[in-house]
Short mmCIF file of C-alpha atoms in Angstrom, two decimals:
data_model
loop_
_atom_site.label_atom_id
_atom_site.label_comp_id
_atom_site.label_asym_id
_atom_site.label_seq_id
_atom_site.Cartn_x
_atom_site.Cartn_y
_atom_site.Cartn_z
CA PHE A 330 -20.59 128.39 -104.25
CA LEU A 331 -23.17 125.34 -103.39
CA TYR A 332 -21.07 122.14 -101.80
CA PHE A 333 -23.16 118.84 -102.37
CA ILE A 334 -22.27 116.61 -99.38
CA GLU A 335 -22.91 112.89 -100.25
CA MET A 336 -23.73 110.43 -97.53
CA VAL A 337 -21.08 107.93 -96.65
CA LYS A 338 -22.52 104.17 -95.90
CA VAL A 339 -20.53 102.86 -93.17
CA HIS A 340 -20.73 98.63 -92.95
CA THR A 341 -19.77 97.32 -89.42
CA ILE A 342 -18.55 94.04 -88.34
CA SER A 343 -20.65 92.49 -85.93
CA ARG A 344 -19.01 89.03 -83.91
CA SER A 345 -20.29 87.05 -81.31
CA ASN A 346 -17.97 86.99 -78.08
CA LEU A 347 -18.96 83.51 -77.71
CA GLU A 348 -17.35 82.64 -81.03
CA TRP A 349 -14.57 85.01 -81.27
CA THR A 350 -13.40 84.38 -77.35
CA LYS A 351 -10.36 82.01 -76.76
CA ASP A 352 -10.96 78.98 -74.59
CA ARG A 353 -7.38 79.03 -73.89
CA ALA A 354 -4.30 81.52 -73.98
CA GLY A 355 -2.37 80.11 -75.98
CA GLU A 356 -5.30 79.34 -78.69
CA LEU A 357 -4.72 80.85 -82.10
CA PRO A 358 -6.72 83.96 -82.97
CA ARG A 359 -9.70 83.21 -85.33
CA ALA A 360 -9.16 84.62 -88.91
CA HIS A 361 -12.20 85.61 -91.02
CA ARG A 362 -11.61 83.99 -94.03
CA ASN A 363 -13.97 84.68 -97.15
CA TYR A 364 -15.15 81.09 -98.69
CA ASP A 365 -16.75 82.53 -102.15
CA PRO A 366 -14.96 80.48 -105.22
CA LYS A 367 -15.08 84.04 -106.91
CA PHE A 368 -12.26 85.04 -104.55
CA ASN A 369 -10.54 81.62 -103.94
CA GLN A 370 -9.76 79.83 -107.82
CA MET A 371 -8.14 76.81 -106.12
CA SER A 372 -10.15 75.79 -103.27
CA LYS A 373 -10.61 72.27 -104.83
CA GLN A 374 -7.37 71.66 -105.12
CA VAL A 375 -6.39 72.62 -101.61
CA GLU A 376 -9.48 70.88 -100.26
CA PHE A 377 -7.86 67.78 -102.05
CA ASN A 378 -4.29 67.96 -100.68
CA ARG A 379 -5.99 68.63 -97.28
CA ALA A 380 -8.03 65.35 -97.47
CA VAL A 381 -4.85 63.01 -97.84
CA ARG A 382 -3.11 64.85 -95.22
CA ALA A 383 -6.08 64.26 -93.09
CA ALA A 384 -6.07 60.61 -94.44
CA LYS A 385 -2.22 60.20 -93.50
CA LEU A 386 -2.82 61.91 -89.63
CA ASP A 387 -5.64 59.69 -89.49
CA ARG A 388 -3.35 56.72 -89.84
CA MET A 389 -0.46 57.98 -88.33
CA PHE A 390 -2.27 58.57 -84.92
CA ALA A 391 -4.36 55.21 -84.97
CA LYS A 392 -3.24 53.64 -81.95
CA PRO A 393 -6.56 51.29 -80.83
CA PHE A 394 -4.83 49.16 -77.99
CA VAL A 395 -5.80 50.77 -74.61
CA GLY A 396 -4.46 47.94 -72.50
CA ALA A 397 -4.65 44.76 -70.71
CA MET A 398 -6.54 43.27 -67.74
CA ALA A 399 -5.32 40.54 -66.22
CA GLY A 400 -6.81 38.36 -63.35
CA HIS A 401 -7.97 35.19 -64.96
CA ARG A 402 -6.53 31.79 -64.61
CA ASP A 403 -7.80 30.46 -67.96
CA THR A 404 -9.71 31.39 -71.35
CA VAL A 405 -11.98 34.28 -71.09
CA GLN A 406 -14.74 32.83 -72.73
CA CYS A 407 -17.77 35.43 -72.48
CA LEU A 408 -18.20 38.96 -71.33
CA ALA A 409 -21.00 41.11 -70.22
CA THR A 410 -21.79 45.13 -69.54
CA ASP A 411 -23.80 47.04 -67.42
CA LEU A 412 -26.68 48.92 -69.06
CA THR A 413 -26.37 51.03 -65.91
CA ASN A 414 -23.09 51.56 -65.35
CA LEU A 415 -20.24 52.23 -68.30
CA SER A 416 -17.18 51.12 -66.34
CA THR A 417 -18.64 47.69 -65.05
CA LEU A 418 -17.70 44.83 -67.08
CA VAL A 419 -17.95 41.23 -66.11
CA SER A 420 -16.03 38.17 -67.70
CA GLY A 421 -16.13 34.48 -66.99
CA ALA A 422 -13.56 31.88 -67.75
CA MET A 423 -13.24 28.30 -68.95
CA ASP A 424 -12.07 27.33 -65.29
CA GLY A 425 -15.29 28.68 -63.97
CA GLY A 426 -14.00 31.97 -62.81
CA LEU A 427 -15.78 35.25 -62.46
CA VAL A 428 -14.35 38.76 -62.29
CA ILE A 429 -15.90 41.75 -61.88
CA TRP A 430 -14.07 44.51 -63.49
CA ASP A 431 -13.87 48.39 -63.12
CA THR A 432 -12.49 49.26 -66.37
CA PHE A 433 -11.84 52.78 -65.76
CA GLN A 434 -8.87 51.87 -62.91
CA LYS A 435 -8.14 48.31 -65.20
CA LYS A 436 -8.20 46.52 -62.10
CA PRO A 437 -10.87 43.51 -60.79
CA LYS A 438 -13.34 44.39 -58.31
CA VAL A 439 -14.00 41.28 -57.45
CA ALA A 440 -13.00 37.61 -58.49
CA PHE A 441 -14.09 34.36 -57.33
CA ASP A 442 -15.01 30.60 -58.55
CA ALA A 443 -18.50 30.94 -59.32
CA HIS A 444 -18.76 27.43 -60.72
CA LYS A 445 -17.07 24.12 -61.03
CA HIS A 446 -16.87 24.05 -64.89
CA ALA A 447 -16.52 26.58 -67.53
CA ILE A 448 -18.79 29.37 -67.87
CA GLU A 449 -20.44 29.88 -70.86
CA GLY A 450 -22.37 32.92 -71.11
CA ILE A 451 -23.13 35.74 -68.65
CA THR A 452 -25.81 38.40 -68.50
CA LEU A 453 -26.66 41.02 -66.54
CA SER A 454 -30.34 42.31 -65.39
CA PRO A 455 -31.06 45.54 -66.84
CA ASP A 456 -31.58 47.12 -63.85
CA GLY A 457 -27.78 46.09 -63.06
CA VAL A 458 -28.83 44.58 -59.83
CA ALA A 459 -27.79 40.93 -60.56
CA CYS A 460 -25.47 39.07 -62.57
CA PHE A 461 -26.45 35.56 -64.23
CA SER A 462 -23.82 33.09 -64.89
CA ALA A 463 -24.46 29.64 -66.86
CA SER A 464 -22.01 26.81 -66.78
CA ARG A 465 -21.51 23.37 -68.20
CA ASP A 466 -22.52 21.93 -64.75
CA LYS A 467 -25.92 22.11 -65.45
CA ILE A 468 -26.38 25.17 -63.25
CA VAL A 469 -27.28 28.57 -63.51
CA ARG A 470 -26.43 30.70 -60.67
CA MET A 471 -27.70 34.27 -59.80
CA TRP A 472 -25.38 36.82 -58.08
CA ASP A 473 -25.09 40.17 -56.09
CA MET A 474 -23.39 42.66 -58.68
CA ASP A 475 -22.84 45.08 -54.95
CA GLN A 476 -19.91 42.98 -53.08
CA SER A 477 -18.41 45.89 -51.50
CA ASN A 478 -19.72 44.65 -47.95
CA LEU A 479 -17.56 41.33 -47.95
CA SER A 480 -14.33 40.76 -46.28
CA GLU A 481 -10.72 39.99 -47.43
CA ASN A 482 -11.25 36.08 -47.23
CA GLU A 483 -14.98 35.53 -47.68
CA THR A 484 -16.27 34.45 -50.73
CA PRO A 485 -19.43 35.51 -52.62
CA LYS A 486 -22.44 33.48 -52.04
CA PRO A 487 -25.19 33.17 -54.88
CA ILE A 488 -28.92 34.92 -54.40
CA SER A 489 -30.47 31.48 -56.64
CA GLU A 490 -29.77 28.58 -58.28
CA TYR A 491 -31.33 27.26 -61.58
CA LEU A 492 -30.81 23.71 -62.62
CA SER A 493 -31.28 21.58 -65.72
CA ASP A 494 -30.77 18.34 -67.07
CA PHE A 495 -28.21 19.02 -69.41
CA PRO A 496 -25.16 21.27 -69.85
CA PHE A 497 -25.75 25.29 -70.52
CA SER A 498 -24.12 27.12 -73.70
CA SER A 499 -25.74 30.36 -73.34
CA ILE A 500 -27.49 32.81 -71.50
CA ASP A 501 -29.40 36.02 -72.21
CA HIS A 502 -31.53 38.32 -69.89
CA HIS A 503 -34.92 40.13 -71.29
CA TYR A 504 -34.55 43.77 -71.30
CA ARG A 505 -38.30 44.33 -69.78
CA GLN A 506 -39.44 41.56 -67.97
CA PRO A 507 -37.58 39.85 -64.67
CA MET A 508 -36.76 36.74 -67.05
CA PHE A 509 -33.98 35.31 -68.91
CA VAL A 510 -33.64 32.64 -71.78
CA THR A 511 -30.67 29.78 -71.64
CA SER A 512 -29.56 27.34 -74.43
CA SER A 513 -28.54 23.79 -74.04
CA ASP A 514 -30.12 20.59 -75.78
CA HIS A 515 -33.51 22.72 -75.07
CA ILE A 516 -34.44 26.17 -75.51
CA LEU A 517 -35.78 27.12 -71.84
CA VAL A 518 -37.08 30.28 -70.60
CA TRP A 519 -36.73 30.76 -67.08
CA ASP A 520 -38.74 33.18 -64.30
CA VAL A 521 -35.94 34.74 -62.01
CA ASN A 522 -38.58 34.14 -59.16
CA ARG A 523 -38.92 30.56 -60.27
CA THR A 524 -36.60 27.82 -59.86
CA LYS A 525 -38.30 25.54 -63.29
CA PRO A 526 -38.70 27.08 -66.66
CA ILE A 527 -42.03 28.54 -67.66
CA GLN A 528 -41.34 27.56 -71.34
CA LYS A 529 -39.51 24.62 -73.41
CA PHE A 530 -38.83 24.56 -77.21
CA VAL A 531 -37.40 21.67 -79.24
CA TRP A 532 -36.96 21.74 -82.73
CA GLY A 533 -35.16 18.12 -83.67
CA ASP A 534 -32.46 16.31 -81.40
CA ASP A 535 -29.64 18.67 -82.32
CA THR A 536 -28.34 21.66 -79.46
CA VAL A 537 -28.94 24.96 -79.22
CA SER A 538 -25.27 26.41 -79.07
CA PHE A 539 -26.30 30.50 -78.75
CA CYS A 540 -29.45 32.70 -77.81
CA ARG A 541 -30.31 35.87 -77.91
CA PHE A 542 -33.15 38.36 -76.94
CA ASN A 543 -34.34 41.16 -79.29
CA LYS A 544 -33.35 44.49 -78.10
CA VAL A 545 -36.41 46.36 -79.28
CA GLU A 546 -38.99 43.23 -80.16
CA THR A 547 -38.11 41.90 -76.60
CA ASP A 548 -40.27 38.70 -77.05
CA VAL A 549 -38.21 37.50 -80.22
CA VAL A 550 -35.53 35.27 -79.61
CA ALA A 551 -32.88 33.96 -82.29
CA CYS A 552 -30.61 30.90 -81.41
CA CYS A 553 -27.65 28.92 -83.17
CA MET A 554 -28.14 25.27 -83.87
CA THR A 555 -25.86 22.58 -83.96
CA ASP A 556 -27.18 21.29 -87.16
CA ARG A 557 -26.03 24.45 -88.98
CA GLY A 558 -29.56 26.14 -88.44
CA VAL A 559 -30.04 29.47 -87.28
CA LEU A 560 -34.19 29.81 -85.44
CA ILE A 561 -36.28 32.42 -84.67
CA TYR A 562 -38.43 31.78 -81.74
CA ASP A 563 -41.50 33.70 -80.45
CA THR A 564 -41.75 33.59 -76.89
CA ARG A 565 -45.64 35.37 -77.08
CA SER A 566 -46.87 32.85 -79.60
CA LYS A 567 -44.60 29.66 -78.04
CA SER A 568 -43.71 28.73 -81.57
CA ALA A 569 -41.01 28.95 -83.80
CA HIS A 570 -40.58 31.92 -86.38
CA SER A 571 -38.39 30.33 -89.25
CA LYS A 572 -35.10 28.53 -89.70
CA ILE A 573 -32.54 28.87 -91.89
CA VAL A 574 -29.82 25.99 -92.37
CA MET A 575 -26.54 27.57 -93.54
CA GLU A 576 -23.40 25.55 -94.97
CA MET A 577 -21.81 25.19 -91.62
CA CYS A 578 -22.85 26.28 -88.00
CA CYS A 579 -22.82 29.64 -86.66
CA SER A 580 -21.78 29.78 -83.14
CA SER A 581 -22.95 33.44 -82.62
CA LEU A 582 -24.90 36.02 -82.95
CA SER A 583 -26.41 39.50 -82.09
CA TRP A 584 -29.36 41.64 -82.65
CA SER A 585 -29.20 45.28 -83.79
CA PRO A 586 -30.05 47.79 -81.39
CA MET A 587 -31.53 50.29 -84.11
CA ASP A 588 -33.47 47.52 -86.52
CA PRO A 589 -35.78 44.86 -84.82
CA ASN A 590 -35.31 43.33 -87.91
CA VAL A 591 -31.61 42.80 -88.08
CA PHE A 592 -28.82 40.50 -86.80
CA VAL A 593 -25.42 39.40 -87.25
CA ALA A 594 -24.33 35.84 -87.06
CA GLY A 595 -20.44 34.63 -87.18
CA SER A 596 -19.83 31.54 -88.75
CA ASP A 597 -17.31 28.78 -88.57
CA ASP A 598 -16.82 29.12 -92.30
CA TRP A 599 -15.11 32.50 -91.50
CA ASN A 600 -17.56 34.71 -92.58
CA CYS A 601 -20.37 36.94 -90.69
CA TYR A 602 -23.57 36.76 -92.09
CA LEU A 603 -26.39 40.13 -91.93
CA PHE A 604 -30.03 38.91 -91.61
CA ASP A 605 -32.88 40.09 -92.01
CA LEU A 606 -36.67 38.59 -91.22
CA ARG A 607 -38.25 40.91 -93.98
CA LEU A 608 -35.55 39.04 -96.27
CA PRO A 609 -36.74 35.27 -95.82
CA GLY A 610 -34.40 32.37 -97.46
CA ARG A 611 -31.32 33.96 -97.29
CA PRO A 612 -28.43 36.21 -95.61
CA ARG A 613 -28.50 40.05 -96.93
CA SER A 614 -24.93 40.54 -96.61
CA VAL A 615 -22.18 38.44 -96.08
CA PHE A 616 -18.80 40.17 -94.47
CA GLN A 617 -15.37 38.48 -95.25
CA GLY A 618 -12.10 39.14 -93.99
CA HIS A 619 -11.14 36.55 -90.63
CA ILE A 620 -9.09 33.34 -91.83
CA HIS A 621 -10.70 30.95 -88.81
CA PRO A 622 -13.86 30.56 -87.28
CA VAL A 623 -15.68 33.43 -86.03
CA THR A 624 -16.31 33.07 -82.11
CA SER A 625 -18.53 35.72 -81.05
CA VAL A 626 -20.08 39.15 -82.61
CA ASP A 627 -21.27 41.92 -81.09
CA PHE A 628 -23.60 45.32 -82.71
CA SER A 629 -22.20 48.88 -81.74
CA PRO A 630 -24.93 50.60 -79.73
CA THR A 631 -25.85 53.06 -82.91
CA GLY A 632 -26.41 50.13 -84.65
CA THR A 633 -24.22 51.23 -87.63
CA HIS A 634 -21.12 48.76 -87.52
CA PHE A 635 -20.36 45.44 -85.45
CA VAL A 636 -17.48 43.65 -84.09
CA ALA A 637 -16.30 40.05 -84.46
CA GLY A 638 -13.69 38.12 -82.74
CA SER A 639 -12.20 34.79 -84.40
CA GLN A 640 -9.61 32.35 -83.64
CA ASP A 641 -7.06 33.79 -85.92
CA ASN A 642 -6.25 35.92 -82.95
CA THR A 643 -7.71 39.06 -84.50
CA VAL A 644 -10.78 41.55 -83.67
CA ARG A 645 -12.46 43.34 -86.61
CA VAL A 646 -14.72 46.07 -87.48
CA TRP A 647 -17.38 46.08 -89.92
CA GLU A 648 -20.00 49.08 -91.03
CA LEU A 649 -23.00 47.66 -92.42
CA SER A 650 -23.05 50.25 -95.14
CA GLN A 651 -19.56 49.90 -96.41
CA THR A 652 -19.81 48.80 -100.28
CA THR A 653 -16.76 46.11 -100.08
CA LYS A 654 -17.73 43.50 -97.94
CA SER A 655 -14.58 41.20 -98.62
CA ASN A 656 -12.40 43.30 -96.07
CA SER A 657 -12.94 44.73 -92.91
CA GLN A 658 -13.03 48.42 -91.87
CA GLU A 659 -10.60 48.14 -88.70
CA LEU A 660 -8.18 45.17 -87.72
CA PHE A 661 -7.00 44.93 -83.88
CA HIS A 662 -3.94 42.48 -83.25
CA THR A 663 -1.02 42.72 -80.76
CA LYS A 664 1.73 39.87 -80.92
CA ARG A 665 0.47 38.37 -77.47
CA MET A 666 -2.97 38.10 -78.30
CA ALA A 667 -4.37 34.60 -78.68
CA LYS A 668 -7.70 33.02 -79.88
CA VAL A 669 -10.24 35.49 -79.41
CA PHE A 670 -13.49 34.11 -77.74
CA SER A 671 -15.69 36.91 -76.39
CA VAL A 672 -16.40 40.43 -77.74
CA LYS A 673 -18.51 43.52 -76.04
CA TRP A 674 -18.87 46.91 -77.44
CA SER A 675 -19.14 49.78 -74.64
CA LEU A 676 -22.35 51.49 -74.00
CA ASP A 677 -21.05 54.45 -74.86
CA ASN A 678 -19.91 53.49 -78.17
CA ASN A 679 -16.22 54.80 -77.76
CA TYR A 680 -14.59 51.02 -76.82
CA ILE A 681 -14.67 47.54 -77.73
CA PHE A 682 -13.61 44.61 -74.79
CA SER A 683 -12.24 41.20 -76.24
CA GLY A 684 -11.30 38.48 -74.37
CA SER A 685 -8.94 35.89 -75.34
CA GLU A 686 -7.20 32.17 -74.77
CA ASP A 687 -4.35 33.81 -72.91
CA ALA A 688 -6.56 34.66 -70.12
CA ASN A 689 -6.66 38.58 -70.59
CA VAL A 690 -9.29 40.94 -71.23
CA ARG A 691 -8.42 43.97 -73.79
CA ILE A 692 -9.55 47.35 -74.32
CA TRP A 693 -9.71 48.92 -77.67
CA LYS A 694 -10.65 52.17 -78.90
CA ALA A 695 -13.91 52.09 -81.37
CA ASP A 696 -12.44 54.65 -83.13
CA ALA A 697 -8.53 54.16 -83.43
CA SER A 698 -7.39 57.61 -84.16
CA LYS A 699 -9.67 59.24 -82.42
CA PRO A 700 -8.03 61.09 -78.70
CA ILE A 701 -9.25 59.69 -75.86
CA ARG A 702 -9.28 63.04 -74.11
CA PRO A 703 -12.38 65.54 -74.87
CA LEU A 704 -12.05 68.15 -77.55
CA ARG A 705 -13.03 71.68 -77.24
CA GLY A 706 -13.34 74.90 -79.35
CA ALA A 707 -10.84 75.03 -82.30
CA GLU A 708 -9.39 71.69 -81.90
CA LYS A 709 -12.77 69.83 -81.90
CA ASN A 710 -13.94 72.01 -84.90
CA ALA A 711 -10.43 71.19 -86.72
CA PHE A 712 -10.87 67.62 -85.83
CA ASN A 713 -14.48 67.16 -87.37
CA TYR A 714 -13.40 69.31 -90.58
CA MET A 715 -10.17 66.99 -91.21
CA ARG A 716 -12.57 64.01 -90.84
CA ALA A 717 -15.21 65.29 -93.46
CA LEU A 718 -12.33 65.93 -96.24
CA ARG A 719 -11.52 62.62 -95.30
CA ASP A 720 -15.04 61.05 -95.87
CA LYS A 721 -15.76 63.40 -98.86
CA TYR A 722 -12.75 62.31 -100.96
CA SER A 723 -12.95 58.72 -99.59
CA SER A 724 -13.90 57.30 -102.89
CA PHE A 725 -10.75 58.83 -104.50
CA GLN A 726 -7.78 56.33 -105.10
CA GLU A 727 -5.19 58.36 -103.43
CA VAL A 728 -7.08 58.80 -100.43
CA ARG A 729 -8.64 55.14 -100.35
CA ARG A 730 -5.59 53.84 -100.65
CA ILE A 731 -4.07 55.39 -97.40
CA THR A 732 -7.46 54.76 -95.35
CA ASN A 733 -7.08 51.24 -96.37
CA GLN A 734 -3.47 50.49 -95.39
CA ARG A 735 -3.31 48.34 -92.47
CA ASN A 736 -0.34 46.41 -90.48
CA THR A 737 -1.56 42.82 -90.96
CA PRO A 738 0.50 39.91 -89.43
CA LYS A 739 2.05 38.16 -92.44
CA PHE A 740 0.57 35.08 -91.52
CA ILE A 741 -2.99 36.38 -92.18
CA LYS A 742 -1.72 38.63 -95.28
CA LYS A 743 -0.58 35.34 -96.84
CA THR A 744 -3.76 32.99 -95.57
CA SER A 745 -6.15 36.51 -97.28
CA LEU A 746 -4.41 36.07 -100.61
CA ARG A 747 -4.57 31.79 -100.36
CA LYS A 748 -8.05 32.30 -100.01
CA LYS A 749 -9.04 34.93 -102.40
CA ARG A 750 -7.42 32.59 -104.78
CA ILE A 751 -9.18 29.49 -104.00
CA GLN A 752 -12.23 31.40 -104.04
CA LEU A 753 -11.66 32.35 -107.68
CA LYS A 754 -10.66 29.07 -108.66
CA GLU A 755 -14.12 27.84 -107.52
CA ALA A 756 -15.77 30.75 -108.96
CA VAL A 757 -14.45 29.66 -112.30
CA LYS A 758 -14.94 25.76 -111.62
CA GLU A 759 -18.74 26.57 -111.32
CA MET A 760 -18.78 28.82 -114.48
CA SER A 761 -17.28 26.22 -116.52
CA ARG A 762 -19.72 23.49 -115.18
CA THR A 763 -22.91 25.68 -115.90
CA ARG A 764 -21.66 27.10 -119.01
CA SER A 765 -22.78 30.62 -118.13
CA ASP A 766 -21.32 33.51 -116.27
CA ASN A 767 -24.47 34.00 -114.00
CA LEU A 768 -23.33 32.88 -110.70
CA LYS A 769 -25.54 32.90 -107.68
CA PRO A 770 -24.79 35.41 -104.86
CA LEU A 771 -22.76 34.31 -102.07
CA ALA A 772 -25.37 34.42 -99.62
CA LYS A 773 -27.61 32.48 -101.85
CA ARG A 774 -24.78 29.76 -101.87
CA LYS A 775 -24.74 29.67 -98.41
CA VAL A 776 -28.03 28.81 -97.37
CA VAL A 777 -28.86 24.94 -97.71
CA GLN A 778 -32.67 24.89 -96.91
CA THR A 779 -35.11 27.30 -95.34
CA LEU A 780 -38.02 26.15 -93.08
CA GLN A 781 -40.73 28.45 -92.28
#
């Protein structure tokens, strides 16, 4: 007899030790799954249920408040971060006090009286060596950031002083050169090594209330004026680029760190305006949500979000790409927090600092539900998977309702509803006046005049 023996094919499983080894002894063993839709007919339904659960867990673990730092005696008027050190934060108060903070320990390194009047602006040099404080006493003082050699009873002394004829309202340092710009009745550009300004610019008789250097095109300065204007000034050509006159005054602004053409401004009409130099004549977008004047704004280091503080005792965060501009993405508040006068985003994109009228500096998580501790292995993969599911199904009503839920204070909620009703009545009145349903966009209605 002849026997025919068939060859048997053997399939071996090859797995990487790096991917399949446990990071910790208590970690669950990894399971191999076949994600082919033919073998899993209910994959979409299961994925949607997981997305709803991810949205619920995201809101359950949303605890943005990290801590409050007490050390001032009066309203915290301005904040500044160090480009070379993530733990360093400098704050100035209305009583002239200046505090250098260690945010990791939530304690002040140095606290002293820098001026006799209110400090309106603080900025740090790009190398983190010097700090500049501008005050209403018409003096800009430069301080050494390293005060470790001081004794207990010794008061820090300024390295140099810069005098002006008018009270200062803000200050900002150049990102590459040893120079800074100040705003008062004029726009003044100073060299660190000179006691007199090297450039002076005046547009009309109105005071300049705020100024900021561009973070990419570092020779361009944006300014807010008391005549409701937003002005762009070029230090290279020593001339103005353009000016937009709004319905109400803008109190603060911040340049995008990624796009040199984009900056956001906070206005007294409770809105934040996103300006684009490539779109002259009007803002690109209008972000609503606050119920009192916006006092301070700041961009995130990634350029995708910005934060705003207001006199309604809240801190709000918007995303530039969000479709609904009528409400913020995040809302931070506490029962004891008073009017917010300054906000700052940390350079690692993880935290937000706010200074308020109750003389406290507060620290918030930029991502409210993300843990502070580092995630590793399967825990990190599970967190990213749940976030991806939540974003994938964010347009569904069940997920969107859970994601947008916020515990808003009662007076803010009532005032917001009243504000929306008033805006609706004004829109109906305008349509009846013009006998047309074609209303101008809100960004165009807020612009009074454009000057080139």
